[in-house]
Tab-separated table of C-alpha atoms and ligand atoms in Angstrom:
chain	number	residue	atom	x	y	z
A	1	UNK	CA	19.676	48.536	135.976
A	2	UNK	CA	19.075	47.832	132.437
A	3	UNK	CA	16.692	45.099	131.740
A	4	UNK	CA	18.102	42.946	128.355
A	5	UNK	CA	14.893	41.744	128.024
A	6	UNK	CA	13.993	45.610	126.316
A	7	UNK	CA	16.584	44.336	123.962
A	8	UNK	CA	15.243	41.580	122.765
A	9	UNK	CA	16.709	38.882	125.094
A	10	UNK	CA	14.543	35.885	125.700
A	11	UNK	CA	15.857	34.443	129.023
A	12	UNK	CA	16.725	31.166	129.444
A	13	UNK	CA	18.008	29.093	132.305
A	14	UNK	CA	20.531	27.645	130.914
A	15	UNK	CA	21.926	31.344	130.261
A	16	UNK	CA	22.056	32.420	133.461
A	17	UNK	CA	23.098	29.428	135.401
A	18	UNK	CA	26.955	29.705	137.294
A	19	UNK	CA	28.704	32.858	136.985
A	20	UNK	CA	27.741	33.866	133.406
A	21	UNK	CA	25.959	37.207	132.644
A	22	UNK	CA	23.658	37.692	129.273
A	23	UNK	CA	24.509	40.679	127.305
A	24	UNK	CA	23.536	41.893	124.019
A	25	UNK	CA	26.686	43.746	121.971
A	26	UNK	CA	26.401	47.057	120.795
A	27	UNK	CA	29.356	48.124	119.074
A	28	UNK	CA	32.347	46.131	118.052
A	29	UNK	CA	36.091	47.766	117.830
A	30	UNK	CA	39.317	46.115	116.894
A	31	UNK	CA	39.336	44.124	120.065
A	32	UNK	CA	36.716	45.687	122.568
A	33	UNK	CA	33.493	44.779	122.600
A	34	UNK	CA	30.592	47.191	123.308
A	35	UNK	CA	27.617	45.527	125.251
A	36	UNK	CA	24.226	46.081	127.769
A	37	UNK	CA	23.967	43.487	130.435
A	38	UNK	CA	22.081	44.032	133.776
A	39	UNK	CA	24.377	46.208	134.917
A	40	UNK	CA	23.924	48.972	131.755
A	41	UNK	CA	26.762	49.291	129.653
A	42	UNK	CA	29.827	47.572	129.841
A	43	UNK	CA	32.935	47.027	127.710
A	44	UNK	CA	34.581	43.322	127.609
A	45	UNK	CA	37.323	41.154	125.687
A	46	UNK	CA	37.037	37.614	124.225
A	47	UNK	CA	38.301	34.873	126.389
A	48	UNK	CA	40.996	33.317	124.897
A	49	UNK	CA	40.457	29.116	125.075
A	50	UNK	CA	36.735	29.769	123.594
A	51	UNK	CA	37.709	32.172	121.054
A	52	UNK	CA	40.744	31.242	118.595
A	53	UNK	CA	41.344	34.227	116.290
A	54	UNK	CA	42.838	33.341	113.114
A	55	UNK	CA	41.356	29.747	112.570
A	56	UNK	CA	38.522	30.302	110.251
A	57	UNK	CA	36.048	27.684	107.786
A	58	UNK	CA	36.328	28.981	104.531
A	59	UNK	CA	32.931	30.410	102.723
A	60	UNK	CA	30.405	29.843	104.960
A	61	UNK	CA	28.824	32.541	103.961
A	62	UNK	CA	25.511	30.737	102.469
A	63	UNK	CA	24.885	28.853	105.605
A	64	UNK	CA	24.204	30.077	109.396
A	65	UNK	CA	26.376	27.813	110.498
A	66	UNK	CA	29.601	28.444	112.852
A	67	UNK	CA	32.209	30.951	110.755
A	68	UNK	CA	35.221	29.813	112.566
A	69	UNK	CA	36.465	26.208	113.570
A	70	UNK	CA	36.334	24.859	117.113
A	71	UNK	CA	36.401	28.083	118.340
A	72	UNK	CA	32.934	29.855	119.491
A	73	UNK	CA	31.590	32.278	116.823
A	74	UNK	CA	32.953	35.501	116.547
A	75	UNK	CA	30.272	37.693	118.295
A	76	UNK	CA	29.033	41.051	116.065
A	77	UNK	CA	26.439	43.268	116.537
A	78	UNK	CA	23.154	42.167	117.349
A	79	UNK	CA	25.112	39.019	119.307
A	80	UNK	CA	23.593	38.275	122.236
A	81	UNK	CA	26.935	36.575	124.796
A	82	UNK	CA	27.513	35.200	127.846
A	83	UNK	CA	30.062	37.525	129.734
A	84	UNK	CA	31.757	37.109	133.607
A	85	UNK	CA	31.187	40.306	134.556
A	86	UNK	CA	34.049	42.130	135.901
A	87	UNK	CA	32.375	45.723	137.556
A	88	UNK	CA	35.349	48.514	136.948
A	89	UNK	CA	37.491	47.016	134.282
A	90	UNK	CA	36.134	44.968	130.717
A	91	UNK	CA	33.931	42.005	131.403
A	92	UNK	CA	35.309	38.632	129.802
A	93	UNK	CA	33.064	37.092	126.873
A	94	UNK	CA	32.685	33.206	127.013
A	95	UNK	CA	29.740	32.080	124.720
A	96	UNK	CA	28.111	33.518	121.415
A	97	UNK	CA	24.544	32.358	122.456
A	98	UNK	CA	22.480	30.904	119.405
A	99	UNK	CA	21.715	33.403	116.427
A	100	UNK	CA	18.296	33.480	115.056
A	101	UNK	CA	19.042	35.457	112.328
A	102	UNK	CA	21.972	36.491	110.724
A	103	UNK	CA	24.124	38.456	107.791
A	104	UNK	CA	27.682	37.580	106.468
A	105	UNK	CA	29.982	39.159	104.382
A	106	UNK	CA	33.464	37.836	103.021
A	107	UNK	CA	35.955	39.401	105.342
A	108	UNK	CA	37.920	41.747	103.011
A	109	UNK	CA	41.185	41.168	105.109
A	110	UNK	CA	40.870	37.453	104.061
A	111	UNK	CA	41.321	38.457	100.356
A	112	UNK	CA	37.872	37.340	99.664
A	113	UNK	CA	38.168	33.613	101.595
A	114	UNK	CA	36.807	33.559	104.793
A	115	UNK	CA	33.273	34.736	105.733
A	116	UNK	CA	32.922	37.641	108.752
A	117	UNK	CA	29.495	38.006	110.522
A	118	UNK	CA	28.390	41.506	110.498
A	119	UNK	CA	24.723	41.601	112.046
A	120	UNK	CA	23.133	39.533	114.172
A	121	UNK	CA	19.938	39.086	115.993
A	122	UNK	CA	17.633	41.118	113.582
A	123	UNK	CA	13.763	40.215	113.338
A	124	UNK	CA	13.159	42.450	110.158
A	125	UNK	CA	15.216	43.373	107.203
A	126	UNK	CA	13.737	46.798	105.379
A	127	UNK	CA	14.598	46.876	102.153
A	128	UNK	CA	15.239	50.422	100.923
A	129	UNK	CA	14.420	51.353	96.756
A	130	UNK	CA	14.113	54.670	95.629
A	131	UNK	CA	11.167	55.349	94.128
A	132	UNK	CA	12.143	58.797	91.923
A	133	UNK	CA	15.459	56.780	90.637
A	134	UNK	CA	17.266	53.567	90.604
A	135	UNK	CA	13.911	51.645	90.856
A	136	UNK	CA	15.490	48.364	89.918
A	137	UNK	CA	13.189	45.070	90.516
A	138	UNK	CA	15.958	42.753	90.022
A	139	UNK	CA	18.369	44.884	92.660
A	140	UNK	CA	14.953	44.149	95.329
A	141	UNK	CA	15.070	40.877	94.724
A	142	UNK	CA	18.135	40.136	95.136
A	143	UNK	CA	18.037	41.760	98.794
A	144	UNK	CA	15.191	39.768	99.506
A	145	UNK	CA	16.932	36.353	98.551
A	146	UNK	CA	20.033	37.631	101.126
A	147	UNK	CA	17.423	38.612	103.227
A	148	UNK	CA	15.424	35.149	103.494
A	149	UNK	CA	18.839	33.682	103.725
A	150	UNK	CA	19.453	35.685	106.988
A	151	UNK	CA	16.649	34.112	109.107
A	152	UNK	CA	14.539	37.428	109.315
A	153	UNK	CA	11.922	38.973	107.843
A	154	UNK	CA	11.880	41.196	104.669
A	155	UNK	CA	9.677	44.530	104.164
A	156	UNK	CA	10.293	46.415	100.959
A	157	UNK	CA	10.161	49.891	101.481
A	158	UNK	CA	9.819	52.434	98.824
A	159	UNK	CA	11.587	55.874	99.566
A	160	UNK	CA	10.642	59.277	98.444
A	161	UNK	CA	7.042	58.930	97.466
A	162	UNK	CA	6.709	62.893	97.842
A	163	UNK	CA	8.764	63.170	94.206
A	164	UNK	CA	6.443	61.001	92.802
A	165	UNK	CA	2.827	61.461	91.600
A	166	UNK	CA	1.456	58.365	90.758
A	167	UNK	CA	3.773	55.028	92.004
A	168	UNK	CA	0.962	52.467	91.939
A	169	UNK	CA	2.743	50.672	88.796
A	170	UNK	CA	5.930	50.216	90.736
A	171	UNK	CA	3.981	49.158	93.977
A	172	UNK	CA	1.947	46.798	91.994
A	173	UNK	CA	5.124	45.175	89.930
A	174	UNK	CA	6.526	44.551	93.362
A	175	UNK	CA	3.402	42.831	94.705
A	176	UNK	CA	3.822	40.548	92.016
A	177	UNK	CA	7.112	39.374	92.385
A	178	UNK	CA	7.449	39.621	96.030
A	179	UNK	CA	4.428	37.479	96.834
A	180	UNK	CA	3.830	37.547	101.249
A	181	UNK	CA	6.156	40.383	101.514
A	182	UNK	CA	5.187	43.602	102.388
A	183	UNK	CA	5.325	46.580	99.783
A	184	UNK	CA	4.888	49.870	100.965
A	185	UNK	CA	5.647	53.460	99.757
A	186	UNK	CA	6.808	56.488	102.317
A	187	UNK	CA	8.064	59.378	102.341
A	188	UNK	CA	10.505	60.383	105.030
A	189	UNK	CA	10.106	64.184	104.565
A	190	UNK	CA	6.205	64.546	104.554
A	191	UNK	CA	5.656	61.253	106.663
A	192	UNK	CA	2.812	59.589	104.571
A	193	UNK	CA	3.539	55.879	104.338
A	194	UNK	CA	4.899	55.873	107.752
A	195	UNK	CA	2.053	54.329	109.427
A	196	UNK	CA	2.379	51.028	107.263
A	197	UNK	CA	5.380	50.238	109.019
A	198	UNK	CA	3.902	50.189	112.448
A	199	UNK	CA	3.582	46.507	112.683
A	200	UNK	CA	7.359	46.005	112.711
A	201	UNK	CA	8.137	48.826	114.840
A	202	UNK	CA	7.418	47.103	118.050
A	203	UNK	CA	9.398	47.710	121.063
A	204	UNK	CA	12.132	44.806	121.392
A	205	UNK	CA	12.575	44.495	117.824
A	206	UNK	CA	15.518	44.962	115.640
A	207	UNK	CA	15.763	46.288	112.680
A	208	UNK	CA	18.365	46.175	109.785
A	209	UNK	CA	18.486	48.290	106.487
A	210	UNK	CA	19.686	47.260	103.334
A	211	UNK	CA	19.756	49.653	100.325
A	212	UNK	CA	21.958	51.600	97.822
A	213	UNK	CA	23.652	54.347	98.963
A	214	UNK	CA	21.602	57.865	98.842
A	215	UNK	CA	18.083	55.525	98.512
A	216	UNK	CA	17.299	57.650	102.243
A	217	UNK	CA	18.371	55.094	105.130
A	218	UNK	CA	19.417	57.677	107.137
A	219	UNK	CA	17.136	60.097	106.719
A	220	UNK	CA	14.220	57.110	107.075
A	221	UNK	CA	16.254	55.992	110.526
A	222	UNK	CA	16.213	59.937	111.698
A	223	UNK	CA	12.528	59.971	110.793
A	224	UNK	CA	11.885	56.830	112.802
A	225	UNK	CA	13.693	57.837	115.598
A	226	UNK	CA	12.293	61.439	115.974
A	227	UNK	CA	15.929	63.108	116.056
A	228	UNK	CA	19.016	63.392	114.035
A	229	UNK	CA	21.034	60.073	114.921
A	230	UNK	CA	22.300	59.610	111.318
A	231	UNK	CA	24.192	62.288	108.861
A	232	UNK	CA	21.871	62.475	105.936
A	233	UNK	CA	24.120	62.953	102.638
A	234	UNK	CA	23.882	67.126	103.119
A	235	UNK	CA	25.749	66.944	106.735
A	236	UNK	CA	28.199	64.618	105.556
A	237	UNK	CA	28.747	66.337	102.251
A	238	UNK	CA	28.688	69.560	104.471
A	239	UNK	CA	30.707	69.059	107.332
A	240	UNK	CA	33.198	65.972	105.859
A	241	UNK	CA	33.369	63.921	108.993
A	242	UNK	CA	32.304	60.618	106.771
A	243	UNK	CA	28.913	59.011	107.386
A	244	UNK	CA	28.610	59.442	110.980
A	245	UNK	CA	28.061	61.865	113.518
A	246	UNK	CA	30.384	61.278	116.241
A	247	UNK	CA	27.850	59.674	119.017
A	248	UNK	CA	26.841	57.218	116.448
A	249	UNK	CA	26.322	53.027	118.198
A	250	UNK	CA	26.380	49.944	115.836
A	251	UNK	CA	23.173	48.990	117.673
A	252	UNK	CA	20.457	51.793	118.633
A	253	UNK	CA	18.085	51.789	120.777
A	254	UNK	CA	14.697	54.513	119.639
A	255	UNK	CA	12.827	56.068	122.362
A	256	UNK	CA	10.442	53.821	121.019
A	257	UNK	CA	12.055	50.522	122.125
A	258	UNK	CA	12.665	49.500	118.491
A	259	UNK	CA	16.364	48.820	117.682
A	260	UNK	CA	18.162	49.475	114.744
A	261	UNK	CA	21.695	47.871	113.659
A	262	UNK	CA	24.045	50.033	111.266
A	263	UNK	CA	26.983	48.721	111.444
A	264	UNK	CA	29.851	49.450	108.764
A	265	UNK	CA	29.679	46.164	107.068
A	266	UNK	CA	26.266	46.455	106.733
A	267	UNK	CA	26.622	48.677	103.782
A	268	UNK	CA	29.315	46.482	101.715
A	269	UNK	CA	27.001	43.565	102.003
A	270	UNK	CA	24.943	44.238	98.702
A	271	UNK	CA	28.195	44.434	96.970
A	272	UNK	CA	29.789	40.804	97.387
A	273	UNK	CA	26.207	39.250	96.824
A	274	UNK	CA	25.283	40.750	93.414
A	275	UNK	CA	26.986	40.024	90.481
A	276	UNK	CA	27.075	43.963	89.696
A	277	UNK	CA	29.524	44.312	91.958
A	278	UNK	CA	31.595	41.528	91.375
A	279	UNK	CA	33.200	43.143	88.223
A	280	UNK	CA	34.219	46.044	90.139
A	281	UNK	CA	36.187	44.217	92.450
A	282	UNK	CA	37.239	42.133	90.612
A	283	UNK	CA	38.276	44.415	87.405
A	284	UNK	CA	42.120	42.810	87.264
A	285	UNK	CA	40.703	39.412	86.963
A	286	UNK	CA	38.193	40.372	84.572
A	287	UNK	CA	40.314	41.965	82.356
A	288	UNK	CA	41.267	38.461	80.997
A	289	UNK	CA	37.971	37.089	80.678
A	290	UNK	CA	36.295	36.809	77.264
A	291	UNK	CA	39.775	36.869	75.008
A	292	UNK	CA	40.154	33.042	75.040
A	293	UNK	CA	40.093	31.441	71.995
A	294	UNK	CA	36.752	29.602	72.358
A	295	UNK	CA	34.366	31.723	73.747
A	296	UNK	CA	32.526	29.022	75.685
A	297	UNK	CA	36.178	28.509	77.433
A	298	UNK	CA	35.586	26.877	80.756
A	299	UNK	CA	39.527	28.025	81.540
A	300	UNK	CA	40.566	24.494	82.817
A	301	UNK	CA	42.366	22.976	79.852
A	302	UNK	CA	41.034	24.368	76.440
A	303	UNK	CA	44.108	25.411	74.431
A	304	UNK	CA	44.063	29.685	73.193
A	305	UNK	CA	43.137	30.254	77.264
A	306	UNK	CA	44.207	33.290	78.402
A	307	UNK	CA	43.098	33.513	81.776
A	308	UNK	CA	45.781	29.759	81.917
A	309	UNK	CA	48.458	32.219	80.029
A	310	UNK	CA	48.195	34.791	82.733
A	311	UNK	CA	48.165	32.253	85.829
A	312	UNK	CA	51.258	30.383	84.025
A	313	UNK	CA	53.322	33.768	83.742
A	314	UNK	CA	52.372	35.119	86.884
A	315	UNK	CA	50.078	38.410	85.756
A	316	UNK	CA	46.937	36.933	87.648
A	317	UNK	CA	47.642	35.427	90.926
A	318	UNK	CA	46.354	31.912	91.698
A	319	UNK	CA	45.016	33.436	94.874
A	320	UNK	CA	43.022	36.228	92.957
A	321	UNK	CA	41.450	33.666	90.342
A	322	UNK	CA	40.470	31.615	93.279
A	323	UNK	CA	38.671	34.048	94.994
A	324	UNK	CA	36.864	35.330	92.320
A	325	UNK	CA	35.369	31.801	91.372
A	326	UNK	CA	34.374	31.304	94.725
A	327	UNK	CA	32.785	34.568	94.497
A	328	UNK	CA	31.028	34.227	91.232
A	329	UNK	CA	29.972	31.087	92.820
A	330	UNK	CA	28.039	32.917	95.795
A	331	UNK	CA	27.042	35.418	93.628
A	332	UNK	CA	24.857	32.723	91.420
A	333	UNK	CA	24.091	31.304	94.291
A	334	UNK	CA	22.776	34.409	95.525
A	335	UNK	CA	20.031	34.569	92.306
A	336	UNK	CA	18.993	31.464	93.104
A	337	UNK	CA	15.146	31.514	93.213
A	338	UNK	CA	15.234	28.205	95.394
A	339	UNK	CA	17.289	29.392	98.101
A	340	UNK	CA	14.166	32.148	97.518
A	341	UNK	CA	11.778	29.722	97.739
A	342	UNK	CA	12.807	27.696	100.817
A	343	UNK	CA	12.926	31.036	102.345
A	344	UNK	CA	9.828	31.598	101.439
A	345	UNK	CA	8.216	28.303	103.128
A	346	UNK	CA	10.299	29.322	106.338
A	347	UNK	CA	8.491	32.391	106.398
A	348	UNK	CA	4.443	31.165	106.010
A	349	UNK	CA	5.472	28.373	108.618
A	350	UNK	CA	6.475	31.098	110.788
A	351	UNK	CA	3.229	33.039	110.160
A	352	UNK	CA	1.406	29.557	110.729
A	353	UNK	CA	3.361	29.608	114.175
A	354	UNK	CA	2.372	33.389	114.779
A	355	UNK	CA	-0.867	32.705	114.195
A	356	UNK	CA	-1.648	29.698	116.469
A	357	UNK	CA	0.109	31.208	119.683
A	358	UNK	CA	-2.096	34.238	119.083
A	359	UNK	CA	-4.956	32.137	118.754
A	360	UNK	CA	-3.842	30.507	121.574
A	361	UNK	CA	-3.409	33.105	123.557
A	362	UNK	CA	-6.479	34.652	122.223
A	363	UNK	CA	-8.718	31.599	123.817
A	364	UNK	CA	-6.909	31.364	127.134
A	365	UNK	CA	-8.114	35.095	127.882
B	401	GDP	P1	21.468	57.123	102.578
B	401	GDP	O1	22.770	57.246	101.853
B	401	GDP	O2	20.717	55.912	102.123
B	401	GDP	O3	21.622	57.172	104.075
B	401	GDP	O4	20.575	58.380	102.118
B	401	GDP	P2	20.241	59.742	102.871
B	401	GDP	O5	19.295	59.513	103.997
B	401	GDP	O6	21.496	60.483	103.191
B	401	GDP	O7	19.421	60.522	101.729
B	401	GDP	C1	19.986	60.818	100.484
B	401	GDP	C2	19.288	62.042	99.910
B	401	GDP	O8	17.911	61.776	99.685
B	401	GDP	C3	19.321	63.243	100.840
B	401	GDP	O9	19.523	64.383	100.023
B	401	GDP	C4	17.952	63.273	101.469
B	401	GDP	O10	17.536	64.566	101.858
B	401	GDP	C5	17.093	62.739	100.343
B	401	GDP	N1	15.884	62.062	100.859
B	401	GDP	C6	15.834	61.045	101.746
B	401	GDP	N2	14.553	60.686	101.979
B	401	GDP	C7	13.772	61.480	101.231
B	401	GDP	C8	12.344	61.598	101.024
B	401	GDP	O11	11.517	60.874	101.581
B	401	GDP	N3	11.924	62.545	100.128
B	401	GDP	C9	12.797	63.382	99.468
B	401	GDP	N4	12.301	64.269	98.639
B	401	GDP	N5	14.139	63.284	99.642
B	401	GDP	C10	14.624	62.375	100.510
């Protein structure tokens, strides 16, 4: 018998009233979901009536609200769901439950229009920077803003101290511009720093990672858990399987009863919210940016505008301009200090919360 409540599941009564099961998901696949109810693993399908594919509400990527239109949220991982529980065959999934924290990405099938959940259910978001390269302030802040957005909690964690002598300037910039946040440097090779991090490694909790690729998530995650769970860049240059070794789950749960989502998606989410990336994807639609006769062209109706030229004979695609304004749209939106800020005051009224239970609890003892 498993008991969900290791994975983070608060019970509720309303949950577990009539012939509904709770279950936290695991993995997703095309069309199978991977889950842990009562009765350990199980495998189920979306009930069709509650779940409409294909209807979606375009860009709600800023907001936790519903991604999809009279139909129940699309459960990811992290999700915790109702499920009739069918023993022997896949279990049918009726309800997302409520989402206390969560990351979206724009769906890439959508061409860039419709938002796709891709984590769910996280208390804490570490925030991976190298400290011997890359160091980039701006990059960190940027996570954090996605990371308030999400409903969790952001640590900033600085990778390979053992390359470094003396890090105290890049510890202490941080301090300063992430203000309530915790900074700490580790090193997942020797260990030090590790310790810092034991507040948020609690059993129950779940834990996300954002960071550039080769910054040391996996070898941090392997560290963590004690064992080799995740292909650190030699094994995957080595053996060329791709990231993953083959037992890898979208949701794992450590010996220690901490939980940590990786889940595919995870890793392209850095790339739709900064305006880095943007360009990159968007290269064909750049291409006919800053040729227009007046270089403060807003491309609506100025005359000389070559991004109008190219939609009027058909070389950019109305679709393709669309999407990228949208984008560039988020992507502002995604420096914006106030969303930042409001984050922010979410977070010390949480602490504020923290703190009174404990004090609570504290006296009735
Ligand atoms: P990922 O792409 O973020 O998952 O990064 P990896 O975990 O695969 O690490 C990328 C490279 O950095 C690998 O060569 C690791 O051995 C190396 N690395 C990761 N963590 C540390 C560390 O704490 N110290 C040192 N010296 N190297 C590290």
């Amino acid at each position: 018998m498993a008991d969900l409540q290791k994975y983070g599941y608060i019970p509720s009564a309303l949950d577990e009233s009539g012939d509904y099961l709770p279950a936290r998901v695991t993995a997703v696949y095309k069309e199978r979901y991977e889950m842990i109810c009562r009765f350990g693993q199980v495998f189920g399908k979306l009930k069709s009536g509650v779940y409409y594919p294909n209807v979606f509400m375009p860009q709600g990527i800023k907001t936790l609200s519903k991604e999809t239109q009279g139909s129940e949220p699309f459960p990811t991982t992290g999700d915790f769901v109702l499920i009739r529980y069918i023993a022997g065959s896949d279990s049918q999934i009726v309800k997302t439950l409520p989402r206390k924290s969560l990351f979206l990405r724009l769906d890439p099938s959508s061409s860039g229009h419709y938002s796709q959940a891709v984590a769910a259910n996280f208390d804490y978001v570490f925030i991976l920077a190298s400290l011997n390269q890359d160091f980039n302030v701006k990059r960190i802040e940027r996570y954090l803003t996605l990371s308030w957005q999400s409903g969790a909690v952001p640590v900033v964690v600085l990778t390979k101290a053992d390359l470094i002598e003396d890090y105290s300037n890049q510890v202490k910039a941080l301090q300063k511009t992430c203000t309530g946040v915790m900074v700490c440097a580790v090193s997942a090779l020797t260990g030090s720093g590790l310790n810092a991090l034991g507040d948020y490694l609690k059993p129950g909790k779940t834990i996300v990672f954002l960071g550039s690729s080769g910054v040391g998530k996996s070898t941090l995650v392997n560290a963590l858990a004690g064992q080799a769970l995740m292909a650190t860049r030699e094994i995957r240059e080595d053996d060329g399987r791709g990231r993953h070794t083959t037992t890898h789950r979208q949701l794992i749960m450590l010996d220690s009863g901490v939980m940590i989502i990786d889940t595919p998606g995870m890793r392209e989410l850095g790339m739709w919210d900064v305006t880095d990336g943007l360009g990159e994807a968007f290269s064909d639609v750049e291409d006919y940016l800053g040729r227009c006769r007046f270089s403060d062209c807003t491309h609506v109706n100025e005359p000389g505008c070559t991004v109008k030229e190219a939609l009027r004979s058909g070389a950019l695609l109305e679709s393709r301009w669309e999407s990228y304004k949208k984008l560039k749209h988020e992507a502002v939106y995604s420096e914006d200090k106030s969303a930042y800020l409001s984050g922010k005051r979410q977070w010390s009224k949480e602490i504020a919360r923290y703190s009174r239970q404990i004090k609570k609890r504290r006296d009735k003892s």
